[in-house]
Coordinates of C-alpha atoms in Angstrom, one line a residue:
C1 CA 20.6 -39.7 -5.4
S2 CA 19.5 -36.4 -6.5
F3 CA 21.5 -34.0 -9.0
G4 CA 20.6 -32.1 -11.8
F5 CA 22.6 -30.4 -14.9
Q6 CA 23.1 -26.4 -15.4
S7 CA 22.5 -24.3 -18.2
L8 CA 25.8 -24.8 -20.6
G9 CA 27.9 -21.3 -21.9
R10 CA 29.4 -22.1 -24.7
R11 CA 32.9 -20.7 -25.5
D12 CA 34.0 -18.7 -28.5
G13 CA 34.9 -20.2 -31.6
D14 CA 37.9 -18.1 -32.3
G15 CA 39.7 -19.9 -29.2
D16 CA 39.8 -16.8 -27.1
G17 CA 37.5 -18.6 -24.5
D18 CA 35.9 -15.4 -23.0
G19 CA 32.8 -17.4 -22.6
D20 CA 30.4 -17.1 -19.3
G21 CA 29.2 -20.0 -17.6
D22 CA 25.0 -19.2 -17.1
G23 CA 25.4 -20.6 -13.4
D24 CA 27.6 -18.8 -10.8
G25 CA 31.5 -19.1 -12.2
D26 CA 32.7 -17.9 -15.4
G27 CA 34.6 -20.8 -17.8
D28 CA 37.3 -19.4 -19.3
G29 CA 40.1 -21.1 -21.5
D30 CA 41.6 -21.4 -24.7
G31 CA 39.8 -23.9 -27.1
D32 CA 37.0 -24.7 -28.3
G33 CA 34.6 -26.5 -25.3
E34 CA 31.4 -26.3 -23.4
V35 CA 31.7 -25.0 -19.9
M36 CA 29.9 -25.3 -16.9
G37 CA 28.9 -22.3 -15.0
C38 CA 30.4 -24.3 -11.5
G39 CA 33.2 -22.0 -11.0
M40 CA 35.3 -24.5 -12.9
G41 CA 36.8 -23.8 -16.7
T42 CA 38.4 -26.2 -18.7
G43 CA 40.0 -25.4 -21.7
M44 CA 40.2 -27.2 -24.7
G45 CA 41.7 -27.6 -27.8
A46 CA 39.9 -30.5 -29.8
V47 CA 38.7 -30.6 -33.1
S48 CA 35.4 -31.7 -32.3
P49 CA 33.6 -29.6 -29.3
A50 CA 32.9 -32.1 -26.5
P51 CA 30.6 -31.0 -23.6
S52 CA 32.3 -31.2 -19.9
F53 CA 30.0 -31.4 -17.1
L54 CA 31.1 -31.7 -13.1
L55 CA 28.9 -33.4 -10.7
L56 CA 28.5 -33.4 -7.1
S57 CA 27.1 -36.4 -5.2
P58 CA 24.2 -35.4 -3.2
D59 CA 25.9 -35.9 -0.5
N60 CA 29.0 -33.0 -1.0
M61 CA 26.4 -30.9 -2.5
A62 CA 24.3 -31.1 0.5
A63 CA 20.8 -33.2 -1.1
K64 CA 18.1 -34.0 0.4
S65 CA 18.2 -37.5 -1.2
D66 CA 19.0 -40.1 1.1
G67 CA 20.6 -37.7 4.5
G68 CA 22.9 -39.5 3.9
G69 CA 26.7 -38.6 4.3
G70 CA 30.7 -38.8 2.9
G71 CA 29.4 -39.9 -0.9
P72 CA 32.3 -39.6 -3.6
A73 CA 32.1 -37.0 -5.9
V74 CA 31.6 -37.6 -9.6
L75 CA 33.9 -35.4 -12.6
L76 CA 32.1 -36.0 -15.6
E77 CA 34.6 -34.5 -18.6
S78 CA 36.1 -34.5 -21.9
P79 CA 39.2 -37.1 -22.0
E80 CA 41.8 -34.4 -23.9
G81 CA 41.4 -33.1 -19.8
G82 CA 42.2 -36.8 -18.4
G83 CA 44.8 -38.6 -20.0
G84 CA 46.0 -40.3 -22.6
R85 CA 45.6 -40.0 -26.8
R86 CA 43.6 -42.9 -29.1
E87 CA 44.8 -42.5 -32.9
A88 CA 41.6 -41.3 -35.3
G89 CA 39.4 -43.9 -35.4
A90 CA 40.1 -46.4 -32.8
E91 CA 38.1 -47.4 -31.2
P92 CA 37.6 -48.7 -27.5
P93 CA 36.8 -52.0 -27.1
A94 CA 32.9 -52.8 -26.2
R95 CA 31.8 -56.2 -24.4
R96 CA 28.2 -57.5 -26.5
Y97 CA 25.9 -59.5 -24.3
R98 CA 25.8 -62.5 -26.1
L99 CA 23.2 -65.2 -26.3
R100 CA 25.3 -67.4 -24.5
D101 CA 25.0 -65.1 -21.7
G102 CA 21.2 -65.3 -22.1
C103 CA 21.8 -69.3 -21.8
W104 CA 23.9 -68.9 -18.7
V105 CA 22.1 -66.6 -16.8
F106 CA 18.9 -69.2 -17.7
C107 CA 21.1 -72.2 -16.4
A108 CA 21.5 -70.4 -13.4
L109 CA 17.7 -69.7 -12.7
L110 CA 16.4 -73.4 -13.3
V111 CA 19.3 -74.4 -10.9
C112 CA 18.2 -71.8 -8.2
F113 CA 14.5 -73.4 -9.0
A114 CA 15.5 -76.7 -8.9
D115 CA 17.5 -76.0 -5.7
G116 CA 14.8 -74.6 -3.6
A117 CA 11.9 -76.5 -5.1
S118 CA 13.8 -80.1 -4.2
D119 CA 13.9 -78.6 -0.7
L120 CA 10.2 -78.0 -0.1
W121 CA 9.3 -81.0 -1.6
L122 CA 11.5 -83.1 0.4
A123 CA 10.1 -80.8 4.2
A124 CA 6.7 -82.2 3.0
H125 CA 8.0 -85.9 2.4
Y126 CA 9.7 -85.3 6.0
Y127 CA 5.9 -83.9 6.7
V128 CA 3.3 -86.4 5.3
R129 CA 6.0 -89.7 6.7
G130 CA 5.8 -87.9 10.5
Q131 CA 9.4 -87.5 10.4
R132 CA 8.7 -83.9 12.0
W133 CA 11.6 -83.3 13.7
W134 CA 13.7 -83.8 9.7
F135 CA 10.9 -81.8 8.7
G136 CA 11.5 -78.4 11.2
L137 CA 15.0 -78.7 10.2
T138 CA 14.9 -78.7 6.6
L139 CA 12.9 -76.2 6.9
L140 CA 14.6 -74.8 9.3
F141 CA 16.7 -74.3 6.0
V142 CA 14.8 -73.1 3.6
L143 CA 13.0 -70.0 4.9
L144 CA 15.3 -68.4 7.8
P145 CA 17.9 -68.1 4.6
S146 CA 15.3 -67.2 2.1
L147 CA 14.4 -64.3 4.3
V148 CA 17.2 -62.6 5.1
V149 CA 17.9 -62.9 1.4
Q150 CA 15.0 -61.1 0.3
M151 CA 14.6 -58.4 2.3
L152 CA 17.8 -57.6 1.5
S153 CA 17.3 -57.5 -2.0
L154 CA 13.9 -55.7 -1.3
R155 CA 15.8 -53.1 0.8
W156 CA 18.1 -52.8 -2.2
F157 CA 14.8 -51.8 -4.4
V158 CA 13.4 -50.2 -2.3
Y159 CA 16.3 -47.4 -2.7
D160 CA 16.6 -47.9 -6.4
F161 CA 13.5 -47.4 -6.5
A162 CA 12.9 -44.7 -4.7
A163 CA 16.0 -43.2 -5.7
S164 CA 14.4 -43.0 -9.2
T165 CA 11.0 -41.2 -8.5
K166 CA 12.7 -38.7 -6.5
D167 CA 14.9 -37.3 -8.8
S168 CA 13.4 -35.0 -11.1
G169 CA 16.0 -33.6 -12.9
G170 CA 18.0 -37.0 -13.9
G171 CA 19.0 -37.4 -17.2
T172 CA 17.0 -41.0 -17.8
K173 CA 14.3 -41.5 -19.8
D174 CA 13.3 -44.8 -17.2
S175 CA 12.7 -42.2 -13.8
G176 CA 9.9 -44.2 -12.7
P177 CA 6.2 -44.6 -13.5
R178 CA 3.9 -42.5 -11.7
G179 CA 0.7 -42.1 -9.6
C180 CA -1.2 -45.9 -9.5
C181 CA 1.7 -47.4 -11.5
R182 CA 4.1 -46.4 -9.0
L183 CA 1.7 -47.9 -6.4
C184 CA 1.4 -51.1 -8.4
V185 CA 5.5 -51.0 -9.1
W186 CA 5.0 -50.9 -4.9
L187 CA 2.8 -54.3 -4.4
L188 CA 4.2 -56.2 -7.0
Q189 CA 7.9 -55.8 -5.5
G190 CA 5.8 -56.8 -2.0
L191 CA 4.1 -59.9 -3.0
I192 CA 6.9 -60.8 -4.7
H193 CA 9.7 -61.0 -2.1
L194 CA 7.1 -62.3 0.2
L195 CA 6.4 -65.3 -2.3
Q196 CA 10.2 -65.9 -1.7
L197 CA 11.0 -65.3 -5.6
G198 CA 12.8 -62.0 -5.9
Q199 CA 15.6 -64.0 -7.2
V200 CA 13.5 -65.3 -9.8
W201 CA 12.3 -61.6 -10.6
R202 CA 15.6 -60.2 -10.5
Y203 CA 17.0 -63.4 -13.0
L204 CA 13.9 -62.8 -15.5
R205 CA 14.6 -58.6 -15.3
T206 CA 18.7 -59.6 -16.5
L207 CA 17.6 -61.7 -19.0
Y208 CA 15.4 -59.1 -20.6
L209 CA 17.8 -56.0 -20.1
G210 CA 20.5 -58.1 -21.8
L211 CA 18.4 -58.7 -24.1
Q212 CA 17.3 -55.0 -25.2
S213 CA 21.1 -54.5 -24.8
R214 CA 21.3 -56.7 -28.0
W215 CA 17.9 -55.6 -29.7
Q216 CA 18.2 -51.5 -29.3
A217 CA 20.0 -48.9 -31.3
E218 CA 23.3 -48.1 -30.2
H219 CA 23.3 -45.3 -27.3
R220 CA 20.3 -47.9 -25.7
R221 CA 22.3 -50.9 -25.9
R222 CA 25.2 -49.3 -24.3
H223 CA 22.7 -48.0 -21.4
F224 CA 20.6 -51.4 -21.2
Y225 CA 24.1 -53.5 -21.3
W226 CA 25.4 -51.1 -17.9
R227 CA 21.9 -52.3 -16.3
M228 CA 22.7 -55.4 -17.3
M229 CA 25.5 -56.1 -15.1
F230 CA 24.6 -54.0 -12.6
E231 CA 21.6 -56.7 -12.0
S232 CA 23.5 -59.6 -12.4
A233 CA 26.1 -57.9 -9.8
D234 CA 23.7 -57.2 -7.6
I235 CA 21.9 -61.6 -8.2
S236 CA 25.2 -62.5 -7.7
M237 CA 26.2 -61.2 -4.4
L238 CA 22.6 -62.2 -3.5
R239 CA 23.1 -65.8 -4.9
L240 CA 25.7 -66.3 -3.2
L241 CA 24.9 -65.2 0.2
E242 CA 21.8 -68.1 -0.3
A243 CA 24.2 -70.1 -1.1
F244 CA 26.2 -71.4 1.9
L245 CA 23.7 -69.9 4.6
K246 CA 20.9 -72.3 2.5
S247 CA 22.2 -74.8 0.5
A248 CA 25.9 -75.8 2.1
P249 CA 23.6 -76.4 5.7
Q250 CA 20.7 -78.0 3.2
L251 CA 23.5 -80.8 2.1
V252 CA 25.2 -81.7 5.2
L253 CA 21.6 -81.7 7.5
Q254 CA 20.9 -84.6 3.9
L255 CA 23.6 -85.7 4.0
S256 CA 23.5 -87.3 7.8
I257 CA 20.0 -88.5 7.7
M258 CA 21.0 -91.5 4.9
V259 CA 24.9 -91.8 6.5
Q260 CA 22.2 -92.6 10.4
Q261 CA 19.2 -94.2 8.5
N262 CA 22.4 -96.5 5.8
S263 CA 19.9 -95.7 2.9
I264 CA 19.3 -93.1 0.2
E265 CA 15.6 -92.0 -1.0
P266 CA 15.3 -90.4 -4.0
L267 CA 14.2 -86.8 -2.6
Q268 CA 16.6 -87.0 -0.9
G269 CA 19.6 -87.2 -3.3
L270 CA 17.5 -84.7 -5.5
S271 CA 17.8 -82.4 -2.6
A272 CA 21.4 -82.9 -1.7
S273 CA 22.4 -82.9 -5.4
A274 CA 21.1 -79.5 -6.2
S275 CA 22.5 -78.5 -2.5
L276 CA 25.9 -79.3 -3.7
V277 CA 25.3 -78.1 -7.3
S278 CA 23.8 -74.6 -6.7
L279 CA 27.1 -74.2 -4.5
A280 CA 29.1 -74.8 -6.7
W281 CA 27.4 -72.8 -9.6
M282 CA 27.2 -69.6 -7.5
I283 CA 30.8 -69.4 -6.7
A284 CA 32.5 -69.9 -10.4
S285 CA 29.0 -67.6 -11.5
Y286 CA 30.2 -65.3 -8.8
Q287 CA 33.6 -65.5 -10.2
K288 CA 32.7 -64.8 -14.1
V289 CA 30.4 -62.3 -13.0
L290 CA 32.8 -60.4 -10.7
R291 CA 35.9 -60.5 -13.8
D292 CA 33.3 -59.8 -16.5
S293 CA 32.4 -56.5 -14.2
R294 CA 35.9 -55.2 -13.7
E295 CA 37.8 -53.7 -17.2
D296 CA 41.2 -54.2 -15.6
K297 CA 40.6 -58.0 -15.6
M298 CA 40.3 -61.0 -18.3
P299 CA 36.9 -62.3 -18.6
M300 CA 36.6 -65.7 -18.2
S301 CA 35.5 -67.9 -20.7
Y302 CA 32.7 -70.5 -20.2
K303 CA 35.0 -73.4 -20.7
G304 CA 36.7 -72.3 -17.9
A305 CA 33.6 -71.5 -15.5
V306 CA 32.4 -75.2 -16.1
V307 CA 35.7 -76.4 -15.3
Q308 CA 35.1 -73.9 -12.0
I309 CA 32.3 -75.5 -11.1
L310 CA 33.5 -79.2 -11.5
W311 CA 36.6 -78.4 -8.8
H312 CA 34.5 -76.5 -6.7
L313 CA 31.5 -79.2 -7.0
F314 CA 34.1 -82.5 -5.8
T315 CA 35.9 -80.4 -3.0
I316 CA 32.5 -79.3 -1.4
A317 CA 30.9 -83.1 -2.4
A318 CA 33.8 -84.2 -0.2
R319 CA 34.1 -82.1 2.6
A320 CA 30.0 -82.2 3.3
I321 CA 30.3 -85.9 3.3
A322 CA 33.2 -85.9 5.7
F323 CA 31.2 -83.1 8.1
A324 CA 28.1 -85.9 8.0
L325 CA 30.3 -89.1 8.8
F326 CA 31.3 -87.0 11.8
A327 CA 28.1 -85.3 12.8
S328 CA 26.2 -88.4 12.7
V329 CA 28.9 -89.7 15.5
F330 CA 29.7 -87.0 17.2
Q331 CA 26.9 -83.9 16.9
L332 CA 28.1 -81.6 20.2
Y333 CA 31.6 -82.4 18.7
F334 CA 30.6 -81.6 15.1
G335 CA 29.1 -78.6 16.6
I336 CA 32.2 -77.0 18.2
F337 CA 34.6 -77.6 14.7
I338 CA 32.1 -75.3 13.3
V339 CA 32.1 -73.0 14.8
T340 CA 36.4 -72.9 16.2
H341 CA 36.6 -73.2 11.6
W342 CA 34.1 -70.3 11.7
C343 CA 36.3 -68.2 13.9
I344 CA 39.7 -69.2 12.7
M345 CA 38.8 -68.7 9.2
T346 CA 37.1 -64.9 10.1
F347 CA 40.6 -63.8 11.8
W348 CA 42.4 -65.4 9.0
I349 CA 40.0 -62.6 6.7
I350 CA 39.9 -59.9 9.0
Q351 CA 43.7 -60.2 9.4
G352 CA 44.4 -59.8 5.4
E353 CA 42.5 -56.1 5.5
T354 CA 39.9 -57.0 3.2
D355 CA 38.7 -54.0 1.1
F356 CA 35.5 -55.1 0.1
C357 CA 32.6 -52.5 1.3
M358 CA 32.1 -49.0 1.3
S359 CA 31.8 -48.8 5.5
K360 CA 33.7 -50.8 8.3
W361 CA 30.6 -52.7 10.0
E362 CA 29.7 -53.8 6.6
E363 CA 33.1 -55.1 6.0
I364 CA 33.4 -56.8 9.2
I365 CA 29.5 -58.6 8.2
Y366 CA 31.2 -59.6 5.0
N367 CA 34.4 -60.8 6.4
M368 CA 31.8 -63.1 9.0
V369 CA 30.0 -64.3 5.7
V370 CA 33.1 -65.4 4.0
G371 CA 34.1 -67.1 7.3
I372 CA 31.7 -69.3 6.4
I373 CA 32.2 -70.2 2.8
Y374 CA 36.0 -71.1 4.0
I375 CA 34.0 -73.7 6.0
F376 CA 33.1 -75.6 2.2
C377 CA 35.9 -73.9 -0.3
W378 CA 38.2 -72.1 -1.1
F379 CA 37.4 -68.0 -1.7
N380 CA 39.7 -65.8 -2.9
V381 CA 39.4 -62.0 -1.4
K382 CA 43.1 -61.0 -1.0
E383 CA 44.1 -59.1 -4.4
G384 CA 48.2 -60.7 -4.8
R385 CA 49.4 -63.9 -4.9
S386 CA 46.6 -66.4 -4.3
R387 CA 48.7 -69.4 -4.8
Y388 CA 50.4 -69.9 -1.5
R389 CA 47.2 -68.7 0.7
M390 CA 45.0 -70.9 -1.6
C391 CA 47.6 -73.9 -1.0
I392 CA 47.7 -73.2 2.7
Y393 CA 43.4 -73.7 2.8
Y394 CA 44.0 -77.2 1.1
I395 CA 46.5 -78.2 3.1
I396 CA 44.4 -77.7 6.2
T397 CA 41.1 -78.8 5.2
L398 CA 42.3 -81.9 3.7
S399 CA 43.7 -82.5 7.1
E400 CA 40.5 -82.0 8.4
N401 CA 38.9 -84.3 6.2
A402 CA 41.4 -86.8 6.9
A403 CA 40.8 -86.5 10.2
L404 CA 37.1 -86.1 10.5
T405 CA 36.7 -89.3 8.1
I406 CA 39.3 -91.8 10.6
L407 CA 37.1 -90.3 13.5
W408 CA 34.0 -91.8 12.6
F409 CA 35.4 -94.9 10.8
L410 CA 37.1 -95.4 14.3
Y411 CA 33.4 -95.0 16.5
Y412 CA 31.0 -95.5 13.5
D413 CA 27.2 -97.7 14.4
R414 CA 28.9 -101.7 12.9
K415 CA 25.2 -102.4 13.3
V416 CA 23.9 -99.5 11.4
T417 CA 26.1 -100.1 8.9
S418 CA 29.2 -102.6 7.2
D419 CA 32.7 -102.4 7.0
F420 CA 32.6 -103.1 3.3
N421 CA 30.5 -99.7 2.5
A422 CA 32.2 -97.6 5.6
L423 CA 35.1 -98.3 3.6
I424 CA 33.7 -97.3 0.3
L425 CA 32.6 -94.1 1.8
V426 CA 35.9 -93.3 3.0
C427 CA 37.2 -93.9 -0.8
V428 CA 34.6 -91.6 -2.0
V429 CA 35.3 -89.1 0.0
S430 CA 39.2 -89.0 -0.3
S431 CA 38.9 -89.5 -4.2
S432 CA 36.3 -86.5 -4.5
F433 CA 38.6 -84.3 -2.7
A434 CA 41.1 -85.6 -5.0
L435 CA 39.4 -84.9 -8.1
G436 CA 38.1 -81.5 -7.4
I437 CA 42.1 -80.7 -6.9
F438 CA 42.9 -82.0 -10.7
F439 CA 40.5 -79.3 -11.9
M440 CA 41.7 -77.3 -9.4
F441 CA 45.0 -77.4 -11.7
I442 CA 43.2 -77.5 -15.3
Y443 CA 41.3 -74.9 -14.3
Y444 CA 45.1 -72.9 -13.3
C445 CA 47.7 -74.3 -15.8
L446 CA 45.0 -74.2 -19.2
L447 CA 42.1 -71.8 -18.3
H448 CA 41.9 -69.2 -16.2
P449 CA 41.7 -65.9 -17.4
N450 CA 45.6 -64.7 -17.4
G451 CA 47.0 -67.0 -18.9
P452 CA 48.7 -70.6 -17.9
I453 CA 50.0 -70.7 -15.1
F454 CA 53.6 -71.9 -16.4
S455 CA 53.4 -69.7 -19.7
H456 CA 55.9 -67.1 -19.8
R457 CA 52.8 -64.7 -19.6
S458 CA 52.6 -65.5 -15.7
V459 CA 54.7 -63.7 -14.4
G460 CA 54.0 -60.2 -15.8
C461 CA 50.9 -58.7 -17.4
I462 CA 48.3 -59.9 -19.6
F463 CA 48.3 -57.7 -22.7
R464 CA 52.5 -58.7 -22.7
Q465 CA 53.7 -57.9 -26.2
E466 CA 57.3 -58.4 -27.3
P467 CA 57.6 -55.4 -29.4
P468 CA 58.5 -55.6 -33.2
P469 CA 62.1 -54.8 -34.4
V470 CA 62.3 -51.6 -35.1
V471 CA 63.5 -50.4 -38.3
P472 CA 66.5 -47.6 -38.4
G473 CA 65.6 -44.5 -39.6
S474 CA 61.5 -45.0 -39.4
P475 CA 59.9 -42.2 -36.9
V476 CA 58.7 -43.7 -33.9
E477 CA 55.0 -42.8 -32.3
A478 CA 53.7 -43.0 -28.9
V479 CA 50.8 -44.4 -28.9
T480 CA 48.9 -44.1 -25.5
S481 CA 45.5 -46.0 -26.1
P482 CA 43.4 -44.3 -22.9
P483 CA 41.0 -48.0 -21.2
R484 CA 38.4 -48.5 -21.2
S485 CA 37.9 -47.0 -17.5
L486 CA 40.6 -45.1 -15.3
P487 CA 44.9 -46.1 -14.9
R488 CA 43.8 -48.1 -11.3
T489 CA 46.3 -48.0 -8.3
T490 CA 48.5 -50.6 -9.8
G491 CA 50.1 -53.7 -7.5
G492 CA 53.1 -51.9 -6.5
E493 CA 51.5 -48.4 -5.2
R494 CA 49.6 -51.1 -3.0
D495 CA 51.7 -53.9 -1.4
G496 CA 55.1 -52.7 -3.1
A497 CA 54.9 -56.1 -4.6
P498 CA 55.1 -55.2 -8.2
G499 CA 54.2 -58.1 -11.2
E500 CA 52.0 -60.5 -9.2
R501 CA 49.1 -62.5 -10.3
D502 CA 45.9 -60.6 -10.2
S503 CA 47.6 -57.2 -9.6
C504 CA 49.0 -56.1 -12.8
V505 CA 48.2 -53.6 -15.3
P506 CA 47.6 -53.4 -18.4
V507 CA 51.0 -52.2 -20.6
F508 CA 51.1 -49.1 -22.7
Q509 CA 54.1 -49.7 -24.6
V510 CA 55.9 -47.7 -27.8
R511 CA 55.1 -49.1 -30.9
P512 CA 56.3 -48.1 -34.2
C513 CA 54.1 -47.4 -36.9
A514 CA 54.4 -46.5 -40.2
P515 CA 54.1 -41.9 -41.0
P516 CA 50.5 -42.0 -41.5
A517 CA 50.0 -40.7 -44.9
P518 CA 48.2 -37.5 -45.8
A519 CA 44.5 -37.6 -45.9
A520 CA 41.6 -36.3 -44.6
R521 CA 39.8 -37.5 -42.0
A522 CA 36.7 -36.3 -40.4
P523 CA 36.5 -34.9 -36.8
R524 CA 35.8 -37.6 -35.0
T525 CA 33.9 -36.9 -31.2
E526 CA 35.5 -38.8 -28.2
G527 CA 33.8 -40.2 -25.2
P528 CA 33.5 -38.4 -21.9
V529 CA 35.6 -39.4 -19.0
I530 CA 33.5 -40.2 -15.7
R531 CA 36.1 -39.9 -13.0
I532 CA 35.3 -40.4 -9.6
D533 CA 37.2 -39.4 -6.3
L534 CA 37.9 -42.2 -4.7
P535 CA 41.1 -45.2 -5.0
R536 CA 39.6 -48.5 -6.6
K537 CA 39.5 -51.1 -4.1
K538 CA 41.5 -53.7 -5.2
Y539 CA 40.7 -57.1 -6.9
P540 CA 38.1 -59.2 -6.4
A541 CA 36.6 -56.3 -4.8
W542 CA 33.8 -55.2 -6.7
D543 CA 34.0 -51.3 -8.2
A544 CA 32.5 -49.2 -5.9
H545 CA 30.0 -48.3 -8.5
F546 CA 28.4 -51.6 -8.1
I547 CA 28.5 -51.7 -4.6
D548 CA 27.2 -47.9 -4.1
R549 CA 24.2 -47.3 -5.4
R550 CA 24.4 -44.0 -5.7
L551 CA 27.2 -44.0 -7.9
R552 CA 25.5 -46.5 -9.9
K553 CA 22.5 -43.7 -10.3
T554 CA 24.4 -41.1 -11.3
I555 CA 26.5 -43.3 -14.0
L556 CA 23.1 -44.5 -15.8
A557 CA 22.2 -41.4 -15.7
L558 CA 25.6 -39.7 -17.4
E559 CA 26.2 -42.7 -19.0
Y560 CA 22.0 -41.9 -21.1
A561 CA 22.5 -38.4 -21.5
S562 CA 26.2 -38.8 -22.9
P563 CA 26.4 -39.0 -26.7
T564 CA 29.5 -41.8 -26.5
T565 CA 30.5 -43.5 -24.0
P566 CA 31.8 -42.7 -21.1
R567 CA 35.1 -44.3 -19.9
L568 CA 35.6 -44.6 -15.8
Q569 CA 38.3 -43.1 -14.2
Y570 CA 39.1 -43.5 -10.3
R571 CA 41.4 -41.4 -8.2
T572 CA 45.4 -43.2 -8.3
P573 CA 46.5 -42.9 -5.2
G574 CA 50.3 -41.1 -4.5
A575 CA 49.7 -39.4 -7.6
P576 CA 50.1 -35.1 -5.9
Q577 CA 49.3 -33.4 -9.3
E578 CA 45.8 -35.4 -9.9
V579 CA 44.8 -35.0 -5.5
L580 CA 45.7 -31.7 -5.8
E581 CA 43.2 -31.4 -9.1
Y582 CA 40.0 -33.2 -6.9
E583 CA 40.8 -30.6 -4.2
T584 CA 41.0 -27.7 -6.5
T585 CA 37.6 -28.5 -8.5
V586 CA 35.5 -30.4 -6.4

């Protein structure tokens, strides 16, 4: 991502705004401030001068960074021009990196290591015992998904590092090493990904950035927190993909071997348990990081994350055991069933018109991957009321689990498995699924970030409050505190269904307040607003600046160059004035 700031021409302080920018245009306004000489002037009447920048993506500026096209435009301006007013002294809520966040990442690293190490240990065990068939399948389900994920991770690193080294005009101090140090970085990263340790390196980097955001000064702390969130998003996506390409097939394979042998070896149990925990952990971790990244959503608590892990752990366990039982008797029909289920689920997801990726083909690949996830568990991919879709999914899953288990119970080999053991397995499948549904109700009824499902708050928005009674004769002031991110597209604008559980936006209410005392207040510098010429993606998709790496690079540079925390603002569809503003300025 290649960009640069042109010289700034300061306006006159007398309010006539006759200062000229040093670029290729003049800035005209009627207040204090600065204007970039790009044919755009922004007049401001704030009490303190605040910079106003216009930044275009390299694609719009015909830059030669990566040869891409159709990139979004980004505008950084003062908050006075972006709407919303905040009382003096009021600070936007900021999220800080806590020690429990570091412990969570460290536990995720241990789960990742235990999953891979136990699978390799079991594969070596099969090889030593001469069980070449089981050795080949176990090793295949370890190496093939790992290679895919490592290639994707290395591709992201190459893009980020190459962009940072090409960027000679960025405002960050981390502009990339030079000379032989740059070559050492390439060699080190190539070796790390060749050894299949890309995820481990990203986990350690996430820990480092998070701890730096605690130890650094305020301005540096914000910069490291942004980078930590971007790294957390990357590792969550990579680990979720690896979990359902590696851990899920590995779990079904090892359970099938146990059923056929009618015995459980310690290494088999360890490998299956690590795969199961990895699957449940990554789903909950992915949802938590996604909610933490979206400032229009309440973050998930660690209690909710733990209960969600138990929810997915028991439902996936029931599903995997049912698969293993059926596959131990009907290998061919099991393959037909899996392919059919995957096709139906993928078609269902595509029919829902998800909006996750930046291009059509990436969206199709994403839908196919989510179809694999739907083989094992529920995964929300569409905004709006998910309870009905989730009920349909779990009814289908319950019917399939019951059918697969009953068919196995009717045709299993009585010489290998006794009737008592067979009955125990059937009870394990049913009780595990019931426990998973129980924890799902616990999560939605007690620990959901939006509040209890049966609470009066569940029908409205997150921050619903009853206004205090208005005292007659007292002045009333409309206070609209600007959100930390842009006013997003509401659910009613998208689907025509206001009030949905996952599509509500913060409510800005009129609250009575006492008249301010006539005390002298120091002028306060408001933070800038980064305006992105894109409509915001629907939850539960990532924001564009998390999946578009060009936007990441731009935002990190602007955030580092800004003296105060910038707020992100996406374009709201259906607002002609705002669209016209973007068309005329960007």
